[in-house]
Coordinates of C-alpha atoms and ligand atoms in Angstrom, one line a residue:
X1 CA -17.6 110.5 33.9
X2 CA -16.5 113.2 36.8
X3 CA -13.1 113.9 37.6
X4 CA -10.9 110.8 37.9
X5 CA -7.9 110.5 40.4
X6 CA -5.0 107.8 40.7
X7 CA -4.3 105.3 38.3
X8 CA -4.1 101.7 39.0
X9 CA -2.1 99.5 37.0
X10 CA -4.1 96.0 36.4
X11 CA -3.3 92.5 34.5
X12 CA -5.3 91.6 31.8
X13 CA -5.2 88.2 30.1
X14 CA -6.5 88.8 26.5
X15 CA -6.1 85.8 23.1
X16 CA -3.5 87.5 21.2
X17 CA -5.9 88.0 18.0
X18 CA -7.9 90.3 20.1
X19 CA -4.9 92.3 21.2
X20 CA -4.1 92.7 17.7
X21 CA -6.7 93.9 16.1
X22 CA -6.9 96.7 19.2
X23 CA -3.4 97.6 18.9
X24 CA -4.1 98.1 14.8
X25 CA -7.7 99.9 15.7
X26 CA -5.7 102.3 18.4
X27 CA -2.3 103.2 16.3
X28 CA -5.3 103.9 13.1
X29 CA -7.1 106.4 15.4
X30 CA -3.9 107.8 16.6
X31 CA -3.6 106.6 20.0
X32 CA -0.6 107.6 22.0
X33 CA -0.5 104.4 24.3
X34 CA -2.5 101.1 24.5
X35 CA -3.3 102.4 27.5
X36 CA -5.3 105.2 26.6
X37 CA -7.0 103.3 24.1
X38 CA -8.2 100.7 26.8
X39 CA -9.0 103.3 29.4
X40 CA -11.2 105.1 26.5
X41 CA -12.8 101.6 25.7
X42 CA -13.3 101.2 29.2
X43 CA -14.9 104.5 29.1
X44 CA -17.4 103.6 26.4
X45 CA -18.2 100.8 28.0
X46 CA -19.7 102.2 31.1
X47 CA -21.2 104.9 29.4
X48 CA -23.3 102.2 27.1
X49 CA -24.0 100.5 30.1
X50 CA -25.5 103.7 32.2
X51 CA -27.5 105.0 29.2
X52 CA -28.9 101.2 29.3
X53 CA -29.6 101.4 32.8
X54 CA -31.7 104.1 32.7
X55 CA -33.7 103.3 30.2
X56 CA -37.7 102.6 31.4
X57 CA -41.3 101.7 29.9
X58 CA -42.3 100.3 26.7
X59 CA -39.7 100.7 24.2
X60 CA -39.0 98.6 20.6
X61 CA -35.5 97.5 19.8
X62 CA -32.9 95.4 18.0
X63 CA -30.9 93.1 19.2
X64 CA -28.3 92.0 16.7
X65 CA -25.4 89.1 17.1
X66 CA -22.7 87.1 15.7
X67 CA -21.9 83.6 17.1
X68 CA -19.6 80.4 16.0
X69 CA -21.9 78.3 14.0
X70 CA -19.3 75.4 15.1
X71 CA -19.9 76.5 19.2
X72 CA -21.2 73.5 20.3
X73 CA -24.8 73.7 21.8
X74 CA -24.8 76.9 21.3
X75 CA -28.4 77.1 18.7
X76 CA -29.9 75.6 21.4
X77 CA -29.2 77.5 24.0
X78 CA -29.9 80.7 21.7
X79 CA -33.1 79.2 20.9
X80 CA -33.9 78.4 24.6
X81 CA -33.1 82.0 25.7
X82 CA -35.2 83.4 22.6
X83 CA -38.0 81.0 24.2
X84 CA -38.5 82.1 27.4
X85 CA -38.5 85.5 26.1
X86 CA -41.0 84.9 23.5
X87 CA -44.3 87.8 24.3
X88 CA -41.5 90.1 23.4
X89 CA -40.0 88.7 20.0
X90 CA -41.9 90.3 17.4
X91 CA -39.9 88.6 14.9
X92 CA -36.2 87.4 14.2
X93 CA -34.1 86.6 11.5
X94 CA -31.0 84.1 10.7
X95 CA -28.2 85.0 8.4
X96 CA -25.6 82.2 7.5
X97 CA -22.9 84.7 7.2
X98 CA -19.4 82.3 6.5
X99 CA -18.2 79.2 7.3
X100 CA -18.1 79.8 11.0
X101 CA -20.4 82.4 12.0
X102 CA -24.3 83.0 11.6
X103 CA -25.8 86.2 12.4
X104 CA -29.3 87.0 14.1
X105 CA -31.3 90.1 14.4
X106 CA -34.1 89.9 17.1
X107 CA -36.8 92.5 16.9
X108 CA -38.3 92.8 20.2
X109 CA -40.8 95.4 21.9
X110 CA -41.5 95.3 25.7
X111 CA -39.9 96.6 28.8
X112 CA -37.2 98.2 28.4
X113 CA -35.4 96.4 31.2
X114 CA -36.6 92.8 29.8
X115 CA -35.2 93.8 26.0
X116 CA -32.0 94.4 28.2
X117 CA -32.2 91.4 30.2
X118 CA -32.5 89.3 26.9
X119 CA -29.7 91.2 25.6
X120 CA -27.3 90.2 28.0
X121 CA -28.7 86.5 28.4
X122 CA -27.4 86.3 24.9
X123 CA -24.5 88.1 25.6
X124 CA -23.6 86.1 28.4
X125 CA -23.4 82.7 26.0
X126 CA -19.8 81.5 24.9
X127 CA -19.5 81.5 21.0
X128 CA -21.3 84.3 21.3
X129 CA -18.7 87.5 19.7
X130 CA -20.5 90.8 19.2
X131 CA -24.4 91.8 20.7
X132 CA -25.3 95.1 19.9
X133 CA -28.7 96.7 21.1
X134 CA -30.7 99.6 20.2
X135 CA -34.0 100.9 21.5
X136 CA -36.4 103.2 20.8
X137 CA -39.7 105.1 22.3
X138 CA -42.9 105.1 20.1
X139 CA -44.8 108.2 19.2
X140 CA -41.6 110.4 19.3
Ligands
NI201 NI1 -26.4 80.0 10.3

């Protein structure tokens, strides 16, 4: 991350259930301050993003989610975005996880920066909670 100088104090507007499962994540991994626990998120955040960025070429990943079942239009539009990207699913798979939520797992192989692009398509949709993606080279 390099040497970082200054610190700049920002508002941040977050729904209180968010705040308190971070607080109770930061005070279980010992945390001095909420602030060093968001500036470490924050951290891990661009670092995810940068090792993204680089990736290049013909890769084969996962992309995994959890959205509100009760979202509305939201199937749709996940079925829409899964659509246009559709030379590059390879296969997918729909969990009804609760009451509220379903969870998907899309197994996708092309370029690297489309697997991202559908990522963060799906990332991008409200109702949409947690995307995680991983990627891999063949013939490693
Ligand atoms: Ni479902």
């Amino acid at each position: 991350m390099g040497e970082e100088r200054g610190l700049t104090r920002i508002g941040v507007s977050l729904p209180s259930n968010l705040l308190n499962k971070f607080d109770t994540i930061i005070r279980g991994r010992g945390y001095s301050s909420r602030s060093e626990g968001i500036r470490d998120a924050i951290r891990a955040y661009i670092v995810e993003y940068e090792w993204m960025e680089r990736e290049s070429g013909e890769e084969i990943g996962t992309v995994t989610y959890l959205y509100d079942h009760d979202q509305r239009g939201l199937g749709d539009e996940l079925t829409e975005v899964q659509h246009h990207f559709i030379g590059m699913i390879k296969s997918s798979t729909h969990i009804h996880l609760d009451k509220e939520n379903c969870f998907e797992i899309i197994v996708t192989q092309g370029d690297a920066k489309k697997i991202k692009e559908l990522a963060e398509n799906i990332m991008s949709l409200k109702g949409v909670k947690h995307v995680k993606l991983t990627t891999t080279h063949g013939g490693i």
